[in-house]
């Protein structure tokens, strides 16, 4: 069906100015400060009168992203705010109205614009400002906002049950899963990534506000320090165990692999060009790990801690980080160097029917627990074409035998169908709801 | 009481001090913002007179201490305040002032009576001229009078029971009397001195403060199970209630206060230190009565504004109505007879439903004030 452009009431109130225009000269200094904190690679000075990549918005609309949503193969930003919502309205039109508002608000925020006016008119002094304001004077910071729909949305509330893709099959219970229902599942998720945490938080906060009465926050998660690189230009980052994570991740440049392993082209039409996301809140037993000897630490990842080079290369040399893992290599006594129960062996595509994931996870530290130990770990995010053939077999084998399991616990889980990108006159998930 | 007390009093717009913004954000019926320059020892108000209606003060703190700015009516009734103005910051206060004599005050260090000055307002306020707004305010004043009358009666019965040592009877009357208070709480909070004496929570007391009022007696009833020492406290409570009722009944309210009060009452429920925390009636567990009364009071304010909102923004009104229905349902399901379950019987899920519904409601009620200036 053809869709008219959103009407005024369905569109988020438009802020005419970008946050930086509004604040003019004062913002330049802030951009420099933010750039210094964000790590040099993606935000290198473009040489254009001091403008950095923080000022360059990531394009939001499908037309500019080969039909996909931004925030999947986009170079992984440094900061995450992820939120899961339960839909509380029974009115499908109200839900659609919110998705329309969200889509236009997300497009505006990606541009570095406000979600509406911040006290610029006389009358607005009597009412709260439309935009909450904490991102004023901050650059777009490569913000991407990505939406996903959880299996529970496809029950009988909104008549979507016959549109549920088979690939969106509930994840099985994996051995040793300790999932807490209140930080698992949800009807709709939003992943906001940016180089500035305040920009990511602003995005989620304003969408939450626009959704009041329609959706209810089920849980949210802040993440910092991307643990995966999604392009070859990015250096491999480290997880909180101190190891380079995602050396062998799928990268945007591997166009054929991305096409085959990330983007959906089967199942219901509304998901074509989309991708399935799995999220897992993985608590790490940091204090336990920190008193683990280096040999065991390195054996688990089968890599040298410093360089990330495979142990099978025999030398802790950064130039060898991307060398092939030699699973057949034998060490002293004829035992395999990469042990049978090492994380790397169990997760590797060679041992999982070629299954690959585009990982996009983040570290988290949510303060400490009542015992004084860090509540920290990895908020695992992975995109894929079909979880039944990718995440599920990999995690099944990891959950069963990975030595790493002594040091981690999966406490939260989510599975999401992320639709293709919205075109400029569409809203997120329009093909699903129409 | 919780510490939420700003909304009925004034619309204080915490505008960041961007010159371009400030210049275009003056209220329509004020001649312009009145500059207030606060230092650690001075409080210079650019003009000492204004016309009735929305008066805008723009306070710049040139001192080193954090300051506050107040406008007081007779008897130190707070008409409006901005708190927490840091050194070098610039904040706006918009307050609706009818004709009369006022005092302005800066409070460097946020303590004491402040540096006072006279302030005179002449002419008629806009909403006195606007028959719709006047009707709304008068309608709500009638509602308030009904509540204060019952508050007086029920508090007297409560106090009598306490003094007679009838503990069960007093326990039954406690949440009933408080309901009348909670429905009009933001109005009562205009009288900053009496409100803590009547409704202060024990945890909110500072070192050396005396614990008085409803919650002191609540502790005697539910924890100490002994009211023999409560005679003076009960008498003082009754005297304070009579005094505040007298002052409330003499107070002219305006439509802007109603609109802001409707949202302030919802904040009383859903803020982290609000009724939802279970800290209000921590000894008795009768928080749901208070919470329901806050919601009823908020609805009463919207009811008084209904004709105005119906005329000016029927879409907003119907959204508010729908969300009231949802919010009421989250509380109504905990009704038992004429009262409510004890607070500890609620699950976290129950509380989350209440907060979600009330937050969704106040996103809409907070827009009502914007319709009154049109």
Coordinates of C-alpha atoms in Angstrom, one line a residue, chain A:
Chain A
X1 CA 0.0 0.0 0.0
X2 CA 1.2 3.5 -0.7
X3 CA 1.9 5.5 2.4
X4 CA 1.5 9.2 2.6
X5 CA 4.2 11.2 4.3
X6 CA 3.6 11.5 8.0
X7 CA 1.1 14.1 9.0
X8 CA 2.1 16.8 11.4
X9 CA 0.6 15.0 14.4
X10 CA 2.4 11.8 13.6
X11 CA 5.7 13.4 13.0
X12 CA 8.0 14.3 15.9
X13 CA 8.0 18.0 16.2
X14 CA 10.7 19.2 14.0
X15 CA 13.6 21.2 15.4
X16 CA 14.6 23.6 12.8
X17 CA 18.2 24.0 13.8
X18 CA 20.9 21.5 14.3
X19 CA 22.1 21.5 17.9
X20 CA 25.4 22.9 16.8
X21 CA 24.1 25.7 14.6
X22 CA 22.1 26.8 17.6
X23 CA 25.1 27.0 19.8
X24 CA 27.5 28.3 17.1
X25 CA 31.0 29.0 18.1
X26 CA 31.0 27.4 21.5
X27 CA 30.6 23.9 20.1
X28 CA 34.0 23.8 18.4
X29 CA 35.9 23.3 21.6
X30 CA 33.5 20.6 22.7
X31 CA 34.0 18.6 19.5
X32 CA 37.7 18.6 20.1
X33 CA 37.3 17.4 23.6
X34 CA 34.9 14.7 22.5
X35 CA 37.2 13.6 19.8
X36 CA 40.1 13.2 22.2
X37 CA 38.0 10.9 24.3
X38 CA 36.6 8.8 21.5
X39 CA 39.8 7.3 20.1
X40 CA 41.5 8.4 17.0
X41 CA 40.4 6.1 14.2
X42 CA 36.9 7.0 13.1
X43 CA 36.9 10.6 14.1
X44 CA 40.2 11.7 12.6
X45 CA 40.2 15.3 11.5
X46 CA 39.0 15.6 8.0
X47 CA 41.1 18.6 7.5
X48 CA 38.1 20.7 6.6
X49 CA 38.4 23.8 8.8
X50 CA 38.6 21.7 12.0
X51 CA 35.5 19.7 11.3
X52 CA 35.8 16.2 12.6
X53 CA 33.9 13.0 11.7
X54 CA 31.9 13.6 14.8
X55 CA 30.2 16.3 12.9
X56 CA 29.5 14.1 10.0
X57 CA 26.1 12.4 10.6
X58 CA 25.7 8.7 9.8
X59 CA 22.9 8.6 7.2
X60 CA 19.7 7.3 8.6
X61 CA 17.4 6.5 5.7
X62 CA 17.3 3.2 3.7
X63 CA 18.1 5.0 0.5
X64 CA 21.5 5.9 1.8
X65 CA 22.2 2.5 3.4
X66 CA 21.6 0.0 0.5
X67 CA 18.1 -0.5 2.0
X68 CA 19.3 -1.5 5.4
X69 CA 19.1 0.1 8.8
X70 CA 22.2 2.0 10.0
X71 CA 23.9 0.7 13.1
X72 CA 24.7 -2.8 11.8
X73 CA 27.6 -2.6 9.4
X74 CA 28.2 1.0 10.4
X75 CA 31.7 1.2 12.0
X76 CA 31.1 0.3 15.6
X77 CA 30.9 3.5 17.7
X78 CA 32.3 3.6 21.2
X79 CA 29.2 3.9 23.3
X80 CA 25.9 2.1 23.6
X81 CA 22.5 2.7 25.1
X82 CA 20.2 -0.2 24.5
X83 CA 16.6 -0.5 25.6
X84 CA 13.9 -3.1 25.5
X85 CA 10.3 -2.1 25.7
X86 CA 7.1 -3.9 26.4
X87 CA 4.1 -2.6 24.4
X88 CA 1.4 -1.7 26.8
X89 CA -1.3 -0.4 24.4
X90 CA -3.8 -2.7 22.8
X91 CA -4.4 -0.2 20.0
X92 CA -2.4 -1.1 16.9
X93 CA -2.9 2.4 15.5
X94 CA -1.4 3.9 18.6
X95 CA 1.6 1.7 18.2
X96 CA 1.9 2.6 14.5
X97 CA 1.6 6.3 15.4
X98 CA 4.5 5.9 17.9
X99 CA 6.6 4.2 15.3
X100 CA 6.0 7.1 12.9
X101 CA 7.1 9.6 15.6
X102 CA 10.1 7.5 16.5
X103 CA 11.2 7.2 12.9
X104 CA 11.2 10.9 12.2
X105 CA 12.7 11.6 15.6
X106 CA 15.5 9.1 15.0
X107 CA 16.2 10.7 11.6
X108 CA 16.4 14.1 13.2
X109 CA 18.6 13.0 16.1
X110 CA 21.0 11.2 13.7
X111 CA 21.4 14.5 12.0
X112 CA 22.3 16.1 15.3
X113 CA 19.0 17.9 15.5
X114 CA 16.7 18.2 18.4
X115 CA 13.4 16.2 18.7
X116 CA 11.6 19.5 18.8
X117 CA 11.9 23.0 20.3
X118 CA 13.8 23.7 23.5
X119 CA 12.1 26.8 24.9
X120 CA 12.4 29.1 21.9
X121 CA 8.9 30.3 21.9
X122 CA 6.9 32.3 24.4
X123 CA 4.2 29.7 24.8
X124 CA 6.6 26.9 25.4
X125 CA 7.6 28.4 28.8
X126 CA 4.5 27.1 30.3
X127 CA 5.0 23.6 29.2
X128 CA 8.0 21.2 29.3
X129 CA 10.4 21.5 26.4
X130 CA 9.9 19.0 23.6
X131 CA 13.5 17.9 23.5
X132 CA 15.1 17.1 26.8
X133 CA 18.2 19.1 25.9
X134 CA 21.2 17.2 27.2
X135 CA 22.6 16.8 23.7
X136 CA 22.4 20.5 22.8
X137 CA 25.8 21.7 21.6
X138 CA 27.0 18.2 21.0
X139 CA 27.7 17.0 17.5
X140 CA 25.9 14.1 15.8
X141 CA 28.7 11.9 17.1
X142 CA 27.9 9.2 14.5
X143 CA 24.7 8.3 16.3
X144 CA 22.8 5.4 14.8
X145 CA 19.4 4.2 16.1
X146 CA 18.4 0.7 15.2
X147 CA 15.1 -0.9 15.9
X148 CA 14.2 -4.6 16.4
X149 CA 11.0 -6.5 17.1
X150 CA 11.0 -9.4 19.6
X151 CA 9.1 -12.7 19.3
X152 CA 6.5 -11.6 21.9
X153 CA 5.3 -8.8 19.6
X154 CA 4.0 -11.5 17.2
X155 CA 1.3 -12.8 19.6
X156 CA -2.4 -12.1 19.0
X157 CA -2.4 -8.5 20.3
X158 CA -1.8 -6.8 17.0
X159 CA -2.6 -9.5 14.5
X160 CA 1.0 -10.2 13.6
X161 CA 1.1 -13.9 14.5
X162 CA 1.1 -15.0 10.9
X163 CA 3.9 -12.6 10.0
X164 CA 6.3 -14.0 12.5
X165 CA 9.4 -15.3 10.6
X166 CA 10.4 -18.9 11.3
X167 CA 13.9 -17.6 11.9
X168 CA 12.6 -15.7 14.8
X169 CA 12.2 -18.9 16.8
X170 CA 12.6 -18.6 20.5
X171 CA 16.1 -19.3 21.6
X172 CA 16.5 -22.7 23.3
X173 CA 17.6 -22.9 26.9
X174 CA 21.4 -23.2 26.8
X175 CA 23.3 -25.2 29.4
X176 CA 24.0 -23.0 32.4
X177 CA 21.8 -20.2 31.3
X178 CA 20.8 -18.1 34.3
X179 CA 18.5 -15.7 32.6
X180 CA 16.6 -13.2 34.7
X181 CA 13.2 -12.6 33.1
X182 CA 13.2 -8.9 34.0
X183 CA 16.4 -8.3 31.9
X184 CA 15.4 -10.7 29.1
X185 CA 13.0 -10.5 26.1
X186 CA 10.8 -7.6 25.2
X187 CA 8.5 -6.6 22.4
X188 CA 10.6 -3.9 20.8
X189 CA 14.3 -2.9 21.2
X190 CA 16.3 0.1 20.3
X191 CA 20.0 0.1 19.9
X192 CA 21.5 3.6 20.0
X193 CA 25.3 3.8 19.4
X194 CA 27.4 7.0 19.3
X195 CA 30.8 8.2 20.1
X196 CA 29.4 10.2 23.0
X197 CA 27.4 8.4 25.7
X198 CA 25.3 11.5 26.3
X199 CA 24.2 11.5 22.7
X200 CA 23.2 7.8 22.9
X201 CA 21.4 8.4 26.2
X202 CA 19.6 11.4 24.8
X203 CA 18.3 9.3 21.9
X204 CA 16.9 6.6 24.1
X205 CA 15.5 9.0 26.6
X206 CA 13.6 11.0 24.0
X207 CA 12.2 8.0 22.2
X208 CA 11.1 6.6 25.6
X209 CA 9.3 9.9 26.3
X210 CA 7.6 9.9 22.9
X211 CA 6.5 6.3 23.6
X212 CA 4.9 6.9 27.0
X213 CA 1.5 5.3 27.3
X214 CA 2.3 3.1 24.3
X215 CA 5.4 1.3 25.5
X216 CA 7.0 0.7 28.9
X217 CA 10.7 0.2 29.5
X218 CA 11.5 -3.4 30.4
X219 CA 15.2 -2.9 30.8
X220 CA 18.0 -0.8 29.5
X221 CA 21.7 -1.2 29.3
X222 CA 24.6 1.2 28.9
X223 CA 27.7 0.0 27.2
X224 CA 31.1 1.5 26.7
X225 CA 34.2 0.5 24.8
X226 CA 33.0 -1.3 21.7
X227 CA 34.3 -4.9 21.9
X228 CA 34.1 -5.5 18.2
X229 CA 35.3 -3.8 15.1
X230 CA 33.0 -4.0 12.1
X231 CA 35.4 -2.5 9.6
X232 CA 39.0 -3.2 8.7
X233 CA 40.0 0.4 9.4
X234 CA 39.2 0.0 13.1
X235 CA 41.7 -1.6 15.4
X236 CA 40.4 -4.6 17.4
X237 CA 39.2 -3.5 20.7
X238 CA 39.4 -5.3 24.0
X239 CA 36.8 -6.8 26.3
X240 CA 37.0 -6.5 30.1
X241 CA 39.0 -9.7 30.3
X242 CA 41.7 -7.7 28.6
X243 CA 41.7 -9.7 25.3
X244 CA 41.2 -8.4 21.8
X245 CA 37.7 -9.4 20.9
X246 CA 36.4 -9.9 17.4
X247 CA 39.6 -10.2 15.5
X248 CA 37.8 -12.6 13.1
X249 CA 34.5 -10.6 13.2
X250 CA 32.7 -10.1 10.0
X251 CA 33.7 -6.8 8.6
X252 CA 31.7 -4.4 6.4
X253 CA 34.4 -4.7 3.7
X254 CA 33.7 -8.5 3.3
X255 CA 30.7 -7.7 1.2
X256 CA 29.9 -11.2 0.1
X257 CA 30.2 -12.6 3.6
X258 CA 28.0 -9.9 4.9
X259 CA 25.5 -10.5 2.3
X260 CA 25.5 -14.2 3.0
X261 CA 25.7 -14.1 6.8
X262 CA 24.0 -10.8 7.9
X263 CA 21.2 -9.7 5.6
X264 CA 17.9 -11.6 5.3
X265 CA 16.6 -12.5 1.9
X266 CA 14.2 -15.3 2.7
X267 CA 11.1 -15.7 4.9
X268 CA 8.4 -13.0 5.0
X269 CA 9.0 -10.1 2.6
X270 CA 8.8 -7.5 5.4
X271 CA 12.2 -8.8 6.7
X272 CA 14.1 -8.8 3.4
X273 CA 17.0 -6.5 3.8
X274 CA 16.8 -6.8 7.6
X275 CA 18.8 -8.8 10.1
X276 CA 18.3 -10.8 13.2
X277 CA 19.9 -9.6 16.4
X278 CA 20.8 -11.6 19.5
X279 CA 21.6 -9.7 22.7
X280 CA 23.0 -11.4 25.7
X281 CA 24.0 -9.7 29.0
X282 CA 27.0 -11.7 30.0
X283 CA 28.2 -11.1 33.5
X284 CA 32.0 -11.6 33.9
X285 CA 33.4 -12.8 37.2
X286 CA 36.0 -10.1 37.0
X287 CA 37.8 -10.8 40.3
X288 CA 38.0 -14.5 39.6
X289 CA 39.4 -13.8 36.1
X290 CA 42.0 -11.4 37.5
X291 CA 43.5 -14.1 39.7
X292 CA 43.7 -16.6 36.9
X293 CA 47.2 -17.3 35.6
X294 CA 48.2 -16.0 32.2
X295 CA 48.6 -19.5 30.7
X296 CA 44.9 -20.3 31.3
X297 CA 43.8 -16.8 30.2
X298 CA 45.7 -17.2 26.9
X299 CA 44.7 -20.8 26.4
X300 CA 41.0 -19.9 26.6
X301 CA 41.2 -17.3 23.9
X302 CA 44.1 -19.2 22.1
X303 CA 45.7 -15.8 21.6
X304 CA 48.5 -13.8 23.2
X305 CA 47.0 -11.3 25.5
X306 CA 49.2 -8.4 24.3
X307 CA 49.2 -8.7 20.6
X308 CA 46.1 -10.8 20.0
X309 CA 48.2 -13.1 17.7
X310 CA 47.1 -16.7 17.7
X311 CA 49.2 -18.9 20.2
X312 CA 49.9 -21.1 17.2
X313 CA 52.0 -18.4 15.6
X314 CA 54.4 -18.9 18.5
X315 CA 55.2 -15.2 18.9
X316 CA 53.4 -12.4 20.7
X317 CA 53.6 -10.2 17.6
X318 CA 51.0 -7.6 16.8
X319 CA 51.6 -8.1 13.1
X320 CA 50.3 -11.6 13.4
X321 CA 47.0 -10.7 15.0
X322 CA 45.1 -11.6 11.9
X323 CA 47.1 -14.8 11.1
X324 CA 45.1 -18.0 10.8
X325 CA 44.3 -20.0 13.9
X326 CA 46.0 -23.4 13.3
X327 CA 43.6 -25.8 15.0
X328 CA 45.8 -28.8 14.2
X329 CA 49.0 -27.4 15.5
X330 CA 50.5 -29.5 18.3
X331 CA 52.6 -28.3 21.2
X332 CA 54.6 -30.1 23.8
X333 CA 53.7 -33.7 24.3
X334 CA 51.8 -33.7 21.0
X335 CA 48.7 -32.0 22.6
X336 CA 46.8 -29.5 20.5
X337 CA 48.0 -25.9 21.2
X338 CA 44.4 -24.8 20.8
X339 CA 42.6 -27.0 23.3
X340 CA 39.4 -28.8 22.5
X341 CA 37.5 -26.8 25.1
X342 CA 39.0 -23.4 24.3
X343 CA 36.5 -20.6 23.5
X344 CA 38.0 -19.8 20.2
X345 CA 37.9 -23.4 18.9
X346 CA 34.2 -23.8 20.0
X347 CA 33.1 -20.5 18.5
X348 CA 35.1 -20.7 15.2
X349 CA 33.1 -21.0 11.9
X350 CA 35.2 -24.1 11.1
X351 CA 33.6 -25.9 13.9
X352 CA 30.1 -24.6 13.4
X353 CA 29.3 -25.4 9.8
X354 CA 30.8 -22.1 8.6
X355 CA 28.4 -20.1 10.8
X356 CA 29.6 -16.5 11.2
X357 CA 28.2 -13.6 13.2
X358 CA 28.6 -9.8 12.9
X359 CA 29.3 -9.0 16.5
X360 CA 28.8 -5.5 17.8
X361 CA 28.9 -5.9 21.6
X362 CA 29.9 -3.5 24.3
X363 CA 31.6 -3.7 27.7
X364 CA 29.5 -2.7 30.7
X365 CA 30.1 -1.9 34.4
X366 CA 26.9 -1.3 36.3
X367 CA 28.6 -0.4 39.5
X368 CA 29.2 -3.1 42.0
X369 CA 27.1 -5.7 43.7
X370 CA 26.4 -5.9 47.4
X371 CA 29.5 -8.0 47.9
X372 CA 31.8 -5.3 46.5
X373 CA 32.5 -7.1 43.3
X374 CA 32.1 -5.4 40.0
X375 CA 28.8 -5.9 38.2
X376 CA 30.5 -6.0 34.9
X377 CA 30.8 -7.9 31.7
X378 CA 29.9 -7.9 28.0
X379 CA 26.7 -6.9 26.5
X380 CA 26.9 -9.2 23.5
X381 CA 25.2 -8.1 20.3
X382 CA 25.3 -10.1 17.1
X383 CA 23.6 -9.7 13.8
X384 CA 22.9 -12.6 11.5
X385 CA 20.7 -13.9 8.7
X386 CA 19.2 -16.8 10.7
X387 CA 19.9 -17.4 14.4
X388 CA 18.9 -21.0 14.0
X389 CA 21.9 -21.6 11.9
X390 CA 24.3 -19.1 13.4
X391 CA 23.9 -18.0 17.1
X392 CA 22.1 -21.1 18.3
X393 CA 24.6 -23.8 17.2
X394 CA 27.6 -21.7 18.2
X395 CA 26.2 -20.9 21.7
X396 CA 25.0 -24.5 22.1
X397 CA 28.6 -25.7 21.7
X398 CA 30.0 -22.9 23.9
X399 CA 27.5 -23.4 26.7
X400 CA 28.3 -27.1 26.8
X401 CA 32.1 -27.1 27.0
X402 CA 33.7 -23.7 26.9
X403 CA 36.3 -23.3 29.7
X404 CA 35.3 -19.7 29.8
X405 CA 32.0 -20.6 31.4
X406 CA 33.8 -20.7 34.7
X407 CA 34.2 -17.0 34.5
X408 CA 31.0 -15.8 32.9
X409 CA 27.2 -16.2 33.3
X410 CA 24.6 -15.3 30.8
X411 CA 21.9 -13.4 32.8
X412 CA 20.0 -11.6 30.1
X413 CA 18.9 -12.5 26.6
X414 CA 17.0 -11.0 23.7
X415 CA 16.2 -12.0 20.1
X416 CA 15.1 -9.4 17.7
X417 CA 13.9 -9.1 14.1
X418 CA 15.5 -5.8 12.8
X419 CA 13.5 -4.8 9.7
X420 CA 15.2 -3.2 6.7
X421 CA 15.7 0.5 6.8
X422 CA 12.9 3.0 6.5
X423 CA 12.7 5.0 3.3
X424 CA 12.1 8.7 3.7
X425 CA 8.3 8.5 3.4
X426 CA 8.1 5.3 5.5
X427 CA 8.2 4.4 9.2
X428 CA 10.2 1.6 10.9
X429 CA 8.6 -1.7 10.2
X430 CA 5.9 -0.3 7.9
X431 CA 5.8 -3.4 5.7
X432 CA 5.1 -5.5 8.8
X433 CA 2.2 -3.4 10.0
X434 CA 0.5 -2.6 6.7

